[in-house]
Tab-separated table of C-alpha atoms in Angstrom:
chain	number	residue	atom	x	y	z
O	1	UNK	CA	-45.056	58.200	31.728
O	2	UNK	CA	-46.394	60.841	29.313
O	3	UNK	CA	-43.332	60.603	27.200
O	4	UNK	CA	-43.315	56.834	27.176
O	5	UNK	CA	-43.953	55.519	23.723
O	6	UNK	CA	-45.193	51.979	23.103
O	7	UNK	CA	-44.033	50.147	19.954
O	8	UNK	CA	-46.642	47.633	18.714
O	9	UNK	CA	-45.302	44.831	16.590
O	10	UNK	CA	-47.105	41.842	15.407
O	11	UNK	CA	-45.310	38.411	15.852
O	12	UNK	CA	-43.309	37.228	13.061
O	13	UNK	CA	-44.134	33.901	11.464
O	14	UNK	CA	-41.231	31.380	12.046
O	15	UNK	CA	-39.220	31.327	8.735
O	16	UNK	CA	-37.718	28.116	7.184
O	17	UNK	CA	-34.117	27.561	8.393
O	18	UNK	CA	-31.510	28.286	5.851
O	19	UNK	CA	-28.564	25.934	5.310
O	20	UNK	CA	-25.033	27.335	5.348
O	21	UNK	CA	-24.937	27.049	1.451
O	22	UNK	CA	-27.677	29.483	1.184
O	23	UNK	CA	-26.090	31.789	3.847
O	24	UNK	CA	-22.859	31.774	1.778
O	25	UNK	CA	-24.736	33.198	-1.265
O	26	UNK	CA	-26.339	35.880	0.971
O	27	UNK	CA	-22.987	36.768	2.392
O	28	UNK	CA	-21.519	37.431	-0.937
O	29	UNK	CA	-24.569	39.178	-2.454
O	30	UNK	CA	-25.258	42.054	0.131
O	31	UNK	CA	-23.555	41.543	3.467
O	32	UNK	CA	-20.143	42.439	2.263
O	33	UNK	CA	-21.376	45.567	0.548
O	34	UNK	CA	-23.165	46.879	3.776
O	35	UNK	CA	-21.292	49.755	5.429
O	36	UNK	CA	-20.082	48.959	8.892
O	37	UNK	CA	-20.409	51.564	11.645
O	38	UNK	CA	-18.818	51.853	14.934
O	39	UNK	CA	-20.332	50.161	18.067
O	40	UNK	CA	-21.477	53.373	19.538
O	41	UNK	CA	-23.375	54.471	16.427
O	42	UNK	CA	-25.410	51.305	16.141
O	43	UNK	CA	-26.411	51.278	19.822
O	44	UNK	CA	-28.112	54.719	19.332
O	45	UNK	CA	-30.570	53.334	16.716
O	46	UNK	CA	-34.242	54.142	17.883
O	47	UNK	CA	-35.950	51.022	19.133
O	48	UNK	CA	-38.676	51.110	16.377
O	49	UNK	CA	-35.886	51.216	13.699
O	50	UNK	CA	-34.010	48.308	15.316
O	51	UNK	CA	-37.292	46.306	15.329
O	52	UNK	CA	-37.749	46.942	11.645
O	53	UNK	CA	-34.219	45.922	10.864
O	54	UNK	CA	-34.401	42.687	12.839
O	55	UNK	CA	-37.769	41.911	11.368
O	56	UNK	CA	-36.161	41.885	7.895
O	57	UNK	CA	-33.081	39.812	8.862
O	58	UNK	CA	-32.798	36.049	8.426
O	59	UNK	CA	-32.632	34.101	11.521
O	60	UNK	CA	-28.792	33.471	11.517
O	61	UNK	CA	-28.094	37.317	11.138
O	62	UNK	CA	-30.701	38.195	13.672
O	63	UNK	CA	-28.952	35.863	16.177
O	64	UNK	CA	-25.607	37.434	15.502
O	65	UNK	CA	-26.919	40.964	15.995
O	66	UNK	CA	-28.799	39.947	19.183
O	67	UNK	CA	-25.622	38.652	20.859
O	68	UNK	CA	-23.671	41.948	20.395
O	69	UNK	CA	-25.297	43.472	23.521
O	70	UNK	CA	-27.954	42.982	26.079
O	71	UNK	CA	-30.294	45.508	24.663
O	72	UNK	CA	-30.139	43.913	21.187
O	73	UNK	CA	-30.793	40.512	22.875
O	74	UNK	CA	-33.923	41.802	24.653
O	75	UNK	CA	-35.317	43.206	21.357
O	76	UNK	CA	-34.528	39.824	19.710
O	77	UNK	CA	-36.651	38.080	22.412
O	78	UNK	CA	-39.627	40.348	21.636
O	79	UNK	CA	-39.554	39.314	17.952
O	80	UNK	CA	-38.784	35.635	18.525
O	81	UNK	CA	-40.689	33.398	20.751
O	82	UNK	CA	-39.088	30.124	19.570
O	83	UNK	CA	-35.561	28.951	20.510
O	84	UNK	CA	-33.388	28.647	17.623
O	85	UNK	CA	-32.968	25.074	16.231
O	86	UNK	CA	-29.897	23.220	15.455
O	87	UNK	CA	-29.834	24.380	11.686
O	88	UNK	CA	-30.397	27.977	12.751
O	89	UNK	CA	-27.641	27.813	15.294
O	90	UNK	CA	-25.303	26.085	12.807
O	91	UNK	CA	-25.994	28.789	10.246
O	92	UNK	CA	-25.107	31.519	12.717
O	93	UNK	CA	-21.895	29.810	13.505
O	94	UNK	CA	-21.178	29.565	9.864
O	95	UNK	CA	-21.264	33.430	9.663
O	96	UNK	CA	-19.098	33.692	12.732
O	97	UNK	CA	-16.248	31.559	11.467
O	98	UNK	CA	-15.515	33.947	8.652
O	99	UNK	CA	-14.246	36.627	11.198
O	100	UNK	CA	-12.614	34.196	13.660
O	101	UNK	CA	-9.180	33.047	12.581
O	102	UNK	CA	-8.027	29.360	13.067
O	103	UNK	CA	-11.496	27.843	13.820
O	104	UNK	CA	-13.933	26.125	11.437
O	105	UNK	CA	-17.515	25.018	11.732
O	106	UNK	CA	-18.011	21.254	12.181
O	107	UNK	CA	-21.262	20.119	10.407
O	108	UNK	CA	-21.536	16.977	12.416
O	109	UNK	CA	-21.686	18.482	16.033
O	110	UNK	CA	-22.627	22.049	15.035
O	111	UNK	CA	-19.823	23.600	16.885
O	112	UNK	CA	-16.873	25.922	16.186
O	113	UNK	CA	-13.638	23.879	16.607
O	114	UNK	CA	-10.105	24.940	16.718
O	115	UNK	CA	-8.167	24.480	13.478
O	116	UNK	CA	-4.565	23.150	13.453
O	117	UNK	CA	-3.096	24.387	10.131
O	118	UNK	CA	-0.068	22.306	10.476
O	119	UNK	CA	-2.232	19.161	10.104
O	120	UNK	CA	-4.553	17.809	7.384
O	121	UNK	CA	-8.146	16.880	8.189
O	122	UNK	CA	-7.178	13.513	9.602
O	123	UNK	CA	-4.966	15.433	12.323
O	124	UNK	CA	-7.769	17.655	13.426
O	125	UNK	CA	-8.886	16.787	17.029
O	126	UNK	CA	-12.604	16.350	16.463
O	127	UNK	CA	-12.617	14.547	13.053
O	128	UNK	CA	-13.849	11.372	14.878
O	129	UNK	CA	-17.093	13.157	15.812
O	130	UNK	CA	-19.887	10.645	16.612
O	131	UNK	CA	-22.066	12.329	13.787
O	132	UNK	CA	-19.304	11.939	11.105
O	133	UNK	CA	-21.641	9.493	9.133
O	134	UNK	CA	-24.479	11.879	9.080
O	135	UNK	CA	-23.518	12.957	5.531
O	136	UNK	CA	-21.970	10.698	2.909
O	137	UNK	CA	-18.263	10.855	2.244
O	138	UNK	CA	-16.885	10.348	-1.276
O	139	UNK	CA	-15.726	6.678	-1.274
O	140	UNK	CA	-14.875	4.022	-3.916
O	141	UNK	CA	-16.224	0.774	-2.551
O	142	UNK	CA	-19.253	0.141	-4.579
O	143	UNK	CA	-22.146	2.135	-6.203
O	144	UNK	CA	-25.649	1.247	-6.916
O	145	UNK	CA	-27.301	2.531	-10.091
O	146	UNK	CA	-30.910	1.680	-11.298
O	147	UNK	CA	-31.129	-2.035	-12.107
O	148	UNK	CA	-27.472	-2.651	-11.847
O	149	UNK	CA	-24.678	-2.931	-9.226
O	150	UNK	CA	-21.126	-2.178	-10.044
O	151	UNK	CA	-18.658	-3.858	-7.585
O	152	UNK	CA	-15.208	-2.610	-7.518
O	153	UNK	CA	-13.069	-5.724	-7.060
O	154	UNK	CA	-9.834	-3.875	-7.384
O	155	UNK	CA	-9.297	-1.785	-4.146
O	156	UNK	CA	-5.624	-0.859	-4.070
O	157	UNK	CA	-6.101	2.795	-3.251
O	158	UNK	CA	-9.118	2.936	-1.008
O	159	UNK	CA	-7.553	5.218	1.595
O	160	UNK	CA	-6.004	7.552	-1.059
O	161	UNK	CA	-9.370	7.753	-3.018
O	162	UNK	CA	-11.622	8.566	0.093
O	163	UNK	CA	-12.583	12.175	0.520
O	164	UNK	CA	-14.455	13.607	3.343
O	165	UNK	CA	-16.746	16.530	2.761
O	166	UNK	CA	-15.006	18.461	5.490
O	167	UNK	CA	-11.698	18.193	3.646
O	168	UNK	CA	-13.215	19.812	0.610
O	169	UNK	CA	-15.036	22.327	2.741
O	170	UNK	CA	-11.834	23.482	4.670
O	171	UNK	CA	-9.939	23.897	1.400
O	172	UNK	CA	-12.744	26.090	-0.042
O	173	UNK	CA	-12.703	27.996	3.332
O	174	UNK	CA	-9.059	28.932	2.727
O	175	UNK	CA	-9.880	30.112	-0.900
O	176	UNK	CA	-12.779	32.337	0.162
O	177	UNK	CA	-11.595	33.715	3.503
O	178	UNK	CA	-7.713	33.645	3.405
O	179	UNK	CA	-4.735	31.998	4.990
O	180	UNK	CA	-6.220	32.348	8.561
O	181	UNK	CA	-8.916	29.865	7.554
O	182	UNK	CA	-9.126	26.337	6.255
O	183	UNK	CA	-6.392	24.307	4.763
O	184	UNK	CA	-4.316	24.666	1.609
O	185	UNK	CA	-5.414	23.186	-1.762
O	186	UNK	CA	-2.431	20.906	-1.635
O	187	UNK	CA	-3.984	18.716	1.152
O	188	UNK	CA	-6.372	17.362	-1.473
O	189	UNK	CA	-3.620	16.035	-3.556
O	190	UNK	CA	-3.207	12.265	-3.495
O	191	UNK	CA	-0.393	10.106	-4.902
O	192	UNK	CA	0.208	6.363	-4.445
O	193	UNK	CA	2.046	3.592	-6.293
O	194	UNK	CA	3.145	-0.010	-5.622
O	195	UNK	CA	3.564	-3.439	-7.258
O	196	UNK	CA	1.609	-6.619	-7.022
O	197	UNK	CA	2.155	-10.088	-8.376
O	198	UNK	CA	-1.126	-11.405	-9.613
O	199	UNK	CA	-2.281	-14.785	-10.769
O	200	UNK	CA	-4.765	-14.526	-13.591
O	201	UNK	CA	-7.562	-16.816	-14.758
O	202	UNK	CA	-8.181	-18.141	-11.263
O	203	UNK	CA	-11.223	-17.600	-9.111
O	204	UNK	CA	-10.166	-14.730	-6.876
O	205	UNK	CA	-11.610	-13.686	-3.566
O	206	UNK	CA	-14.327	-11.220	-4.597
O	207	UNK	CA	-13.499	-8.649	-1.931
O	208	UNK	CA	-10.926	-5.959	-1.303
O	209	UNK	CA	-9.421	-8.332	1.411
O	210	UNK	CA	-7.544	-9.920	-1.469
O	211	UNK	CA	-5.401	-6.685	-1.436
O	212	UNK	CA	-4.694	-5.994	2.099
O	213	UNK	CA	-3.400	-7.462	5.353
O	214	UNK	CA	-6.660	-9.226	6.204
O	215	UNK	CA	-6.180	-11.835	3.523
O	216	UNK	CA	-4.642	-14.364	5.757
O	217	UNK	CA	-7.603	-14.111	8.063
O	218	UNK	CA	-9.995	-14.727	5.223
O	219	UNK	CA	-7.928	-17.710	3.946
O	220	UNK	CA	-8.118	-19.335	7.371
O	221	UNK	CA	-11.921	-19.099	7.511
O	222	UNK	CA	-12.385	-20.476	3.944
O	223	UNK	CA	-9.858	-23.020	2.894
O	224	UNK	CA	-11.533	-23.071	-0.528
O	225	UNK	CA	-10.135	-19.657	-1.360
O	226	UNK	CA	-6.651	-19.339	-2.804
O	227	UNK	CA	-4.485	-16.310	-2.675
O	228	UNK	CA	-4.149	-14.718	-6.012
O	229	UNK	CA	-2.368	-11.263	-5.186
O	230	UNK	CA	0.925	-11.164	-3.573
O	231	UNK	CA	3.155	-8.242	-2.418
O	232	UNK	CA	6.372	-10.126	-3.378
O	233	UNK	CA	7.086	-12.753	-5.949
O	234	UNK	CA	6.683	-16.202	-4.440
O	235	UNK	CA	9.561	-18.497	-4.552
O	236	UNK	CA	9.971	-22.057	-5.614
O	237	UNK	CA	7.409	-23.977	-7.739
O	238	UNK	CA	4.977	-20.939	-7.553
O	239	UNK	CA	7.390	-18.498	-9.247
O	240	UNK	CA	6.509	-19.915	-12.742
O	241	UNK	CA	2.953	-18.528	-12.431
O	242	UNK	CA	4.401	-14.938	-12.426
O	243	UNK	CA	5.874	-13.296	-15.473
O	244	UNK	CA	6.323	-9.760	-14.055
O	245	UNK	CA	4.759	-7.677	-11.470
O	246	UNK	CA	1.811	-5.451	-12.106
O	247	UNK	CA	2.598	-1.731	-11.330
O	248	UNK	CA	-0.391	0.515	-10.035
O	249	UNK	CA	-0.318	4.190	-9.478
O	250	UNK	CA	-3.017	6.682	-8.499
O	251	UNK	CA	-2.892	10.399	-8.658
O	252	UNK	CA	-5.518	12.914	-7.708
O	253	UNK	CA	-5.077	16.682	-8.515
O	254	UNK	CA	-7.401	19.469	-7.337
O	255	UNK	CA	-8.089	22.772	-9.015
O	256	UNK	CA	-10.227	25.687	-7.987
O	257	UNK	CA	-11.812	27.230	-11.024
O	258	UNK	CA	-14.278	30.246	-10.720
O	259	UNK	CA	-14.663	29.616	-6.971
O	260	UNK	CA	-15.640	26.017	-7.470
O	261	UNK	CA	-13.710	22.786	-6.790
O	262	UNK	CA	-12.650	20.267	-9.589
O	263	UNK	CA	-10.593	17.280	-9.101
O	264	UNK	CA	-8.899	14.856	-11.784
O	265	UNK	CA	-7.978	11.429	-10.842
O	266	UNK	CA	-5.778	9.005	-12.816
O	267	UNK	CA	-5.431	5.344	-12.288
O	268	UNK	CA	-2.585	3.506	-14.100
O	269	UNK	CA	-1.916	-0.101	-14.428
O	270	UNK	CA	1.072	-1.555	-16.068
O	271	UNK	CA	1.571	-5.345	-16.459
O	272	UNK	CA	2.255	-8.345	-18.637
O	273	UNK	CA	0.670	-8.537	-22.133
O	274	UNK	CA	-3.039	-9.434	-22.097
O	275	UNK	CA	-5.955	-8.749	-24.461
O	276	UNK	CA	-8.105	-5.713	-24.136
O	277	UNK	CA	-10.378	-3.974	-26.592
O	278	UNK	CA	-12.449	-1.478	-24.881
O	279	UNK	CA	-11.192	2.145	-25.227
O	280	UNK	CA	-13.733	4.832	-24.348
O	281	UNK	CA	-14.450	8.290	-23.182
O	282	UNK	CA	-17.671	9.241	-21.535
O	283	UNK	CA	-19.634	10.809	-18.670
O	284	UNK	CA	-21.579	9.704	-15.659
O	285	UNK	CA	-25.448	10.300	-16.003
O	286	UNK	CA	-25.681	10.705	-12.152
O	287	UNK	CA	-23.023	13.008	-11.116
O	288	UNK	CA	-20.722	15.589	-12.747
O	289	UNK	CA	-17.917	12.961	-13.551
O	290	UNK	CA	-16.275	12.524	-16.966
O	291	UNK	CA	-13.741	9.764	-17.682
O	292	UNK	CA	-11.158	8.759	-20.330
O	293	UNK	CA	-9.648	5.145	-20.727
O	294	UNK	CA	-6.525	4.677	-22.782
O	295	UNK	CA	-4.344	1.611	-23.550
O	296	UNK	CA	-0.721	1.551	-24.778
O	297	UNK	CA	1.260	-1.493	-25.761
O	298	UNK	CA	5.013	-1.861	-25.474
O	299	UNK	CA	6.062	-4.753	-27.501
O	300	UNK	CA	9.706	-4.287	-26.514
O	301	UNK	CA	8.809	-4.705	-22.854
O	302	UNK	CA	6.130	-7.092	-23.576
O	303	UNK	CA	3.568	-5.295	-21.301
O	304	UNK	CA	0.644	-2.976	-21.586
O	305	UNK	CA	-0.351	0.265	-19.880
O	306	UNK	CA	-3.938	0.902	-18.969
O	307	UNK	CA	-4.869	4.471	-17.893
O	308	UNK	CA	-8.152	5.642	-16.493
O	309	UNK	CA	-8.462	9.305	-15.821
O	310	UNK	CA	-11.623	10.728	-14.152
O	311	UNK	CA	-12.654	14.465	-13.819
O	312	UNK	CA	-14.994	15.563	-10.967
O	313	UNK	CA	-16.947	18.786	-10.683
O	314	UNK	CA	-17.610	19.389	-6.752
O	315	UNK	CA	-18.900	22.934	-6.762
O	316	UNK	CA	-18.202	25.422	-4.020
O	317	UNK	CA	-18.387	22.828	-1.179
O	318	UNK	CA	-20.254	25.121	1.273
O	319	UNK	CA	-22.512	22.631	2.795
O	320	UNK	CA	-22.737	18.707	2.806
O	321	UNK	CA	-26.405	19.316	1.411
O	322	UNK	CA	-25.049	20.964	-1.671
O	323	UNK	CA	-26.612	19.459	-4.781
O	324	UNK	CA	-23.327	18.528	-6.510
O	325	UNK	CA	-21.952	16.854	-3.351
O	326	UNK	CA	-25.252	14.899	-3.069
O	327	UNK	CA	-25.010	13.876	-6.704
O	328	UNK	CA	-21.452	12.496	-6.034
O	329	UNK	CA	-22.009	10.607	-2.624
O	330	UNK	CA	-25.578	9.282	-2.770
O	331	UNK	CA	-26.542	5.886	-4.251
O	332	UNK	CA	-29.833	4.920	-5.922
O	333	UNK	CA	-31.114	1.541	-4.613
O	334	UNK	CA	-34.205	1.256	-6.813
O	335	UNK	CA	-37.634	2.731	-7.393
O	336	UNK	CA	-38.414	3.121	-3.629
O	337	UNK	CA	-35.680	5.677	-3.419
O	338	UNK	CA	-37.165	9.179	-3.671
O	339	UNK	CA	-34.387	10.300	-6.126
O	340	UNK	CA	-34.805	7.235	-8.377
O	341	UNK	CA	-37.119	8.842	-10.908
O	342	UNK	CA	-35.363	12.086	-10.809
O	343	UNK	CA	-32.008	10.506	-11.531
O	344	UNK	CA	-33.377	8.515	-14.554
O	345	UNK	CA	-33.803	11.825	-16.450
O	346	UNK	CA	-31.058	13.955	-14.632
O	347	UNK	CA	-28.639	13.666	-17.421
O	348	UNK	CA	-30.958	15.624	-19.739
O	349	UNK	CA	-30.292	18.846	-17.813
O	350	UNK	CA	-26.640	18.102	-17.232
O	351	UNK	CA	-23.663	19.596	-19.100
O	352	UNK	CA	-21.975	16.320	-19.879
O	353	UNK	CA	-18.255	16.785	-20.268
O	354	UNK	CA	-18.011	19.907	-18.286
O	355	UNK	CA	-15.846	18.611	-15.644
O	356	UNK	CA	-13.291	17.323	-18.232
O	357	UNK	CA	-13.523	20.520	-20.300
O	358	UNK	CA	-13.200	22.964	-17.462
O	359	UNK	CA	-10.328	21.069	-15.894
O	360	UNK	CA	-8.159	21.331	-19.049
O	361	UNK	CA	-9.217	25.042	-19.643
O	362	UNK	CA	-8.888	26.219	-16.098
O	363	UNK	CA	-5.472	27.492	-14.802
O	364	UNK	CA	-6.613	28.481	-11.274
O	365	UNK	CA	-4.920	25.493	-9.569
O	366	UNK	CA	-2.989	27.497	-7.015
O	367	UNK	CA	-5.016	28.642	-4.004
O	368	UNK	CA	-3.680	30.301	-0.811
């Protein structure tokens, strides 16, 4: 007992949980530069030195160190009286996934899940997790902006335009950690084209059902509605209402530039000659999205070609709470929304045109 030394240590105040995006910054700032020693050497660290080390480690790194051996776990229990919460556990798993091939962290269920690299995100076993709606996906149904609602009546490419955060996250995992992690950049590419016969200047069903297989159900419920969009040209007397089909195409091309994700999307519509005067280039004041609208007439074919190109800056996609992802997927529904007043002046601090400019300047489109 004479040689026994007691180490006194005051309890550490519980620190705020760090989200995986912050952990990613810490990983690349100092963790990768820290020399790694063998397991025998680290177990010989004196207890008082180990306590000092653990006292200065963020909770996720402290948890990882504690689980390496029983002695470290007992030391961890001395420093930490509270059980790790869900965010701290998720941050720890985020660190682990970097060194474990063919797994990924699911942000919805906070578990490490097996990754099937032969399938896209839709083909992964747990993509239907019950918490999948916890964070917003990038969708093109409708958006609310202050004092105005913009409905999108044209919905021909809803499936192709939809982007889950986990898709972007896994692609960036592959970029940061190599081929044994995540999914290739090509999984974010989207291409779609089709034709429709459309009756103009008639009251249409103000819903995307006018474009899909549910149209017949809607018509049975409301006899006042008349079908205005057809997959094939109607025959008989109705054929006179159609000059030519409208051709739609959608292309979405991703690039990774300076470790951040950019996506350019192009909507193209070709159809019979109609009047159109609005040609414009601009930027969204609420997210990092720029757009170009162009119109070309072909008098020989007696048709016009409308092309809408959008450029999106998504950042590093390390957490669904990342600011750029929040800008992209969150709506503003009026002054009661806590983000309403911030969004009114957000454009003053934004680099409008950045997404378009970096997309055309960047040449880092290929990723492992």
